[in-house]
Amino acid sequence: MPYVCLLLSGAALLVNGLATLGHLPRRDAAVLSLAVGGTQLVLGVVHVSTAGHAPADLLTAAGMFLFGITYVYSGLDALLSLGSRGLGWFCGMVAFCGMQLAAAWLGSDPLLAVLWLCWSALWGLLFACLALGAGRLEPFAGWSLVLTSQVSATVPALLGLAGWWPAGGFVAWLAALLLGSLFGTARVLARRGPKVPRRASAGKPLPAR
C-alpha cells in the first residue's frame, strides 16, 4: 500500500507542478489532488489497521497521512478559492515533519531518508510561495515539482512494487546527487522561462506535497 500511495503521488506532483507553471488549469489539478489524497487517506487507515504498530509501520502511515491530507487540502483550496495562506502554513508544518521523518529513516532506509528530504524541500517551497507571499519562487517550485516528481516518487514506487527497493548508502548518495541536480536544473529553467503570474488560489502539488 505505501508503494501505491507513492505511485499516486508521482502523478499528483507532476500535474500540480504543471498547474503551478500555468500549463494546466488549477481546477484540473485540484480534482486529481482530491482523488489522490482521498485514496491515500483510505490506504493509510487500512495500513494502520493491518500492518501492526511497529515504529516502521507507524512512520510509514504518518507519511501516507501527510501526503493525503496535503492533496485533499490542496484540492479544496483551489476549488473553493480559500486563498492558499492556510495551505501554505500547513505545508510549512509538513516540511518540518518531513525532516523529522528523514532523520528517523536514516539508519534503516537511507534512500527513503533522502526522498523525505526532497519532499520536505518541495513543501518548504510551497510554504514560501503560499504563506510568505514569495511569488517569485513559483516558477522554481513548479519546475522542481515537475522534475523531481518521477525520480522521487514514481520510479521508487515501481521499484518497490517489483520488490527491488534499493538498500544501502551508495544508492542513497546517488539519489541525493540526482535530486540535487534536478533542483539546480529547476532553478535554471525558472530563471529562463516567463514569470508565473500570482494567483489567488495557488494549490499544492506534493507530496507531498
GROMACS .gro file of C-alpha atoms in nm:
model
  209
    1MET     CA    1   0.000   0.000   0.000
    2PRO     CA    2   0.277   0.254   0.072
    3TYR     CA    3   0.417   0.197  -0.277
    4VAL     CA    4   0.073   0.250  -0.430
    5CYS     CA    5   0.048   0.580  -0.242
    6LEU     CA    6   0.391   0.677  -0.368
    7LEU     CA    7   0.292   0.595  -0.726
    8LEU     CA    8  -0.015   0.817  -0.696
    9SER     CA    9   0.199   1.095  -0.551
   10GLY     CA   10   0.418   1.089  -0.860
   11ALA     CA   11   0.116   1.171  -1.074
   12ALA     CA   12  -0.015   1.437  -0.837
   13LEU     CA   13   0.321   1.610  -0.803
   14LEU     CA   14   0.365   1.620  -1.181
   15VAL     CA   15   0.018   1.757  -1.253
   16ASN     CA   16   0.035   2.014  -0.974
   17GLY     CA   17   0.376   2.124  -1.094
   18LEU     CA   18   0.240   2.178  -1.445
   19ALA     CA   19  -0.052   2.372  -1.297
   20THR     CA   20   0.188   2.589  -1.096
   21LEU     CA   21   0.372   2.670  -1.418
   22GLY     CA   22   0.044   2.763  -1.586
   23HIS     CA   23   0.040   2.470  -1.830
   24LEU     CA   24  -0.275   2.315  -1.680
   25PRO     CA   25  -0.585   2.467  -1.521
   26ARG     CA   26  -0.576   2.472  -1.142
   27ARG     CA   27  -0.914   2.305  -1.125
   28ASP     CA   28  -0.784   2.006  -1.320
   29ALA     CA   29  -0.501   1.962  -1.072
   30ALA     CA   30  -0.742   2.014  -0.783
   31VAL     CA   31  -0.967   1.728  -0.893
   32LEU     CA   32  -0.670   1.492  -0.923
   33SER     CA   33  -0.539   1.608  -0.584
   34LEU     CA   34  -0.872   1.528  -0.420
   35ALA     CA   35  -0.882   1.184  -0.581
   36VAL     CA   36  -0.523   1.100  -0.490
   37GLY     CA   37  -0.543   1.245  -0.140
   38GLY     CA   38  -0.868   1.068  -0.059
   39THR     CA   39  -0.728   0.737  -0.182
   40GLN     CA   40  -0.410   0.782   0.022
   41LEU     CA   41  -0.605   0.856   0.339
   42VAL     CA   42  -0.811   0.539   0.294
   43LEU     CA   43  -0.499   0.334   0.226
   44GLY     CA   44  -0.333   0.489   0.529
   45VAL     CA   45  -0.619   0.380   0.754
   46VAL     CA   46  -0.605   0.028   0.607
   47HIS     CA   47  -0.228   0.019   0.657
   48VAL     CA   48  -0.256   0.117   1.023
   49SER     CA   49  -0.529  -0.141   1.076
   50THR     CA   50  -0.341  -0.431   0.918
   51ALA     CA   51   0.033  -0.366   0.942
   52GLY     CA   52   0.073  -0.359   1.319
   53HIS     CA   53   0.218  -0.098   1.547
   54ALA     CA   54   0.591  -0.133   1.496
   55PRO     CA   55   0.776   0.201   1.468
   56ALA     CA   56   0.844   0.148   1.097
   57ASP     CA   57   0.475   0.082   1.031
   58LEU     CA   58   0.371   0.396   1.217
   59LEU     CA   59   0.631   0.607   1.038
   60THR     CA   60   0.504   0.476   0.705
   61ALA     CA   61   0.145   0.555   0.799
   62ALA     CA   62   0.244   0.905   0.910
   63GLY     CA   63   0.393   0.973   0.570
   64MET     CA   64   0.083   0.845   0.393
   65PHE     CA   65  -0.140   1.071   0.601
   66LEU     CA   66   0.082   1.377   0.549
   67PHE     CA   67   0.067   1.334   0.173
   68GLY     CA   68  -0.303   1.251   0.171
   69ILE     CA   69  -0.411   1.549   0.379
   70THR     CA   70  -0.189   1.780   0.176
   71TYR     CA   71  -0.351   1.674  -0.150
   72VAL     CA   72  -0.705   1.693  -0.013
   73TYR     CA   73  -0.637   2.039   0.135
   74SER     CA   74  -0.479   2.150  -0.193
   75GLY     CA   75  -0.776   2.034  -0.397
   76LEU     CA   76  -1.029   2.201  -0.170
   77ASP     CA   77  -0.819   2.518  -0.160
   78ALA     CA   78  -0.828   2.551  -0.538
   79LEU     CA   79  -1.191   2.451  -0.587
   80LEU     CA   80  -1.325   2.667  -0.303
   81SER     CA   81  -1.085   2.961  -0.359
   82LEU     CA   82  -0.971   2.958   0.003
   83GLY     CA   83  -0.675   3.188  -0.064
   84SER     CA   84  -0.389   2.940  -0.003
   85ARG     CA   85  -0.246   3.107   0.309
   86GLY     CA   86  -0.365   2.830   0.538
   87LEU     CA   87  -0.243   2.570   0.291
   88GLY     CA   88   0.095   2.741   0.286
   89TRP     CA   89   0.134   2.729   0.663
   90PHE     CA   90   0.025   2.366   0.662
   91CYS     CA   91   0.294   2.294   0.404
   92GLY     CA   92   0.547   2.459   0.633
   93MET     CA   93   0.449   2.229   0.918
   94VAL     CA   94   0.464   1.924   0.692
   95ALA     CA   95   0.809   2.030   0.568
   96PHE     CA   96   0.929   2.027   0.930
   97CYS     CA   97   0.765   1.687   0.992
   98GLY     CA   98   0.926   1.555   0.676
   99MET     CA   99   1.271   1.643   0.805
  100GLN     CA  100   1.196   1.451   1.125
  101LEU     CA  101   1.087   1.151   0.919
  102ALA     CA  102   1.407   1.176   0.715
  103ALA     CA  103   1.609   1.160   1.036
  104ALA     CA  104   1.403   0.867   1.161
  105TRP     CA  105   1.459   0.665   0.842
  106LEU     CA  106   1.827   0.748   0.801
  107GLY     CA  107   1.959   0.446   0.987
  108SER     CA  108   1.731   0.177   0.844
  109ASP     CA  109   1.648   0.312   0.497
  110PRO     CA  110   1.885   0.586   0.379
  111LEU     CA  111   1.720   0.612   0.037
  112LEU     CA  112   1.382   0.686   0.194
  113ALA     CA  113   1.552   0.944   0.415
  114VAL     CA  114   1.686   1.119   0.104
  115LEU     CA  115   1.342   1.111  -0.056
  116TRP     CA  116   1.188   1.268   0.254
  117LEU     CA  117   1.445   1.547   0.240
  118CYS     CA  118   1.345   1.608  -0.122
  119TRP     CA  119   0.975   1.618  -0.038
  120SER     CA  120   1.044   1.846   0.259
  121ALA     CA  121   1.219   2.086   0.023
  122LEU     CA  122   0.913   2.084  -0.205
  123TRP     CA  123   0.681   2.153   0.088
  124GLY     CA  124   0.918   2.427   0.202
  125LEU     CA  125   0.897   2.595  -0.138
  126LEU     CA  126   0.519   2.586  -0.121
  127PHE     CA  127   0.533   2.735   0.227
  128ALA     CA  128   0.744   3.022   0.096
  129CYS     CA  129   0.517   3.080  -0.205
  130LEU     CA  130   0.178   3.048  -0.037
  131ALA     CA  131   0.227   3.153   0.325
  132LEU     CA  132   0.509   3.406   0.293
  133GLY     CA  133   0.398   3.554  -0.039
  134ALA     CA  134   0.721   3.474  -0.224
  135GLY     CA  135   0.550   3.460  -0.562
  136ARG     CA  136   0.883   3.497  -0.742
  137LEU     CA  137   0.962   3.140  -0.633
  138GLU     CA  138   0.657   2.991  -0.807
  139PRO     CA  139   0.841   2.908  -1.133
  140PHE     CA  140   1.116   2.740  -0.930
  141ALA     CA  141   0.859   2.549  -0.725
  142GLY     CA  142   0.671   2.443  -1.037
  143TRP     CA  143   0.978   2.315  -1.217
  144SER     CA  144   1.100   2.143  -0.901
  145LEU     CA  145   0.770   1.958  -0.871
  146VAL     CA  146   0.775   1.854  -1.237
  147LEU     CA  147   1.139   1.742  -1.247
  148THR     CA  148   1.155   1.561  -0.913
  149SER     CA  149   0.809   1.401  -0.926
  150GLN     CA  150   0.910   1.094  -1.122
  151VAL     CA  151   1.253   1.044  -0.965
  152SER     CA  152   1.136   1.090  -0.606
  153ALA     CA  153   0.800   0.913  -0.632
  154THR     CA  154   0.711   0.720  -0.948
  155VAL     CA  155   1.040   0.537  -1.004
  156PRO     CA  156   1.087   0.439  -0.635
  157ALA     CA  157   0.723   0.324  -0.624
  158LEU     CA  158   0.768   0.099  -0.926
  159LEU     CA  159   1.089  -0.045  -0.779
  160GLY     CA  160   0.913  -0.112  -0.451
  161LEU     CA  161   0.614  -0.276  -0.619
  162ALA     CA  162   0.853  -0.502  -0.812
  163GLY     CA  163   1.037  -0.597  -0.493
  164TRP     CA  164   1.354  -0.415  -0.596
  165TRP     CA  165   1.365  -0.134  -0.339
  166PRO     CA  166   1.732  -0.026  -0.330
  167ALA     CA  167   1.915  -0.057   0.001
  168GLY     CA  168   2.242   0.085   0.121
  169GLY     CA  169   2.411   0.420   0.144
  170PHE     CA  170   2.559   0.420  -0.206
  171VAL     CA  171   2.220   0.429  -0.376
  172ALA     CA  172   2.107   0.697  -0.132
  173TRP     CA  173   2.405   0.914  -0.223
  174LEU     CA  174   2.334   0.869  -0.593
  175ALA     CA  175   1.972   0.966  -0.537
  176ALA     CA  176   2.077   1.272  -0.340
  177LEU     CA  177   2.312   1.385  -0.618
  178LEU     CA  178   2.048   1.327  -0.885
  179LEU     CA  179   1.774   1.508  -0.695
  180GLY     CA  180   2.010   1.793  -0.612
  181SER     CA  181   2.094   1.831  -0.980
  182LEU     CA  182   1.723   1.835  -1.065
  183PHE     CA  183   1.664   2.118  -0.819
  184GLY     CA  184   1.954   2.302  -0.981
  185THR     CA  185   1.805   2.245  -1.325
  186ALA     CA  186   1.470   2.370  -1.199
  187ARG     CA  187   1.637   2.689  -1.083
  188VAL     CA  188   1.794   2.745  -1.424
  189LEU     CA  189   1.466   2.681  -1.606
  190ALA     CA  190   1.281   2.913  -1.370
  191ARG     CA  191   1.521   3.195  -1.447
  192ARG     CA  192   1.496   3.146  -1.822
  193GLY     CA  193   1.123   3.097  -1.852
  194PRO     CA  194   0.844   3.354  -1.826
  195LYS     CA  195   0.732   3.453  -1.480
  196VAL     CA  196   0.424   3.283  -1.341
  197PRO     CA  197   0.153   3.536  -1.251
  198ARG     CA  198   0.045   3.534  -0.888
  199ARG     CA  199  -0.287   3.355  -0.837
  200ALA     CA  200  -0.537   3.387  -0.556
  201SER     CA  201  -0.552   3.008  -0.522
  202ALA     CA  202  -0.218   2.853  -0.595
  203GLY     CA  203  -0.297   2.499  -0.484
  204LYS     CA  204  -0.048   2.240  -0.378
  205PRO     CA  205   0.105   1.983  -0.562
  206LEU     CA  206   0.338   1.740  -0.315
  207PRO     CA  207   0.354   1.533  -0.174
  208ALA     CA  208   0.359   1.557  -0.057
  209ARG     CA  209   0.309   1.795  -0.135
   0.00000   0.00000   0.00000
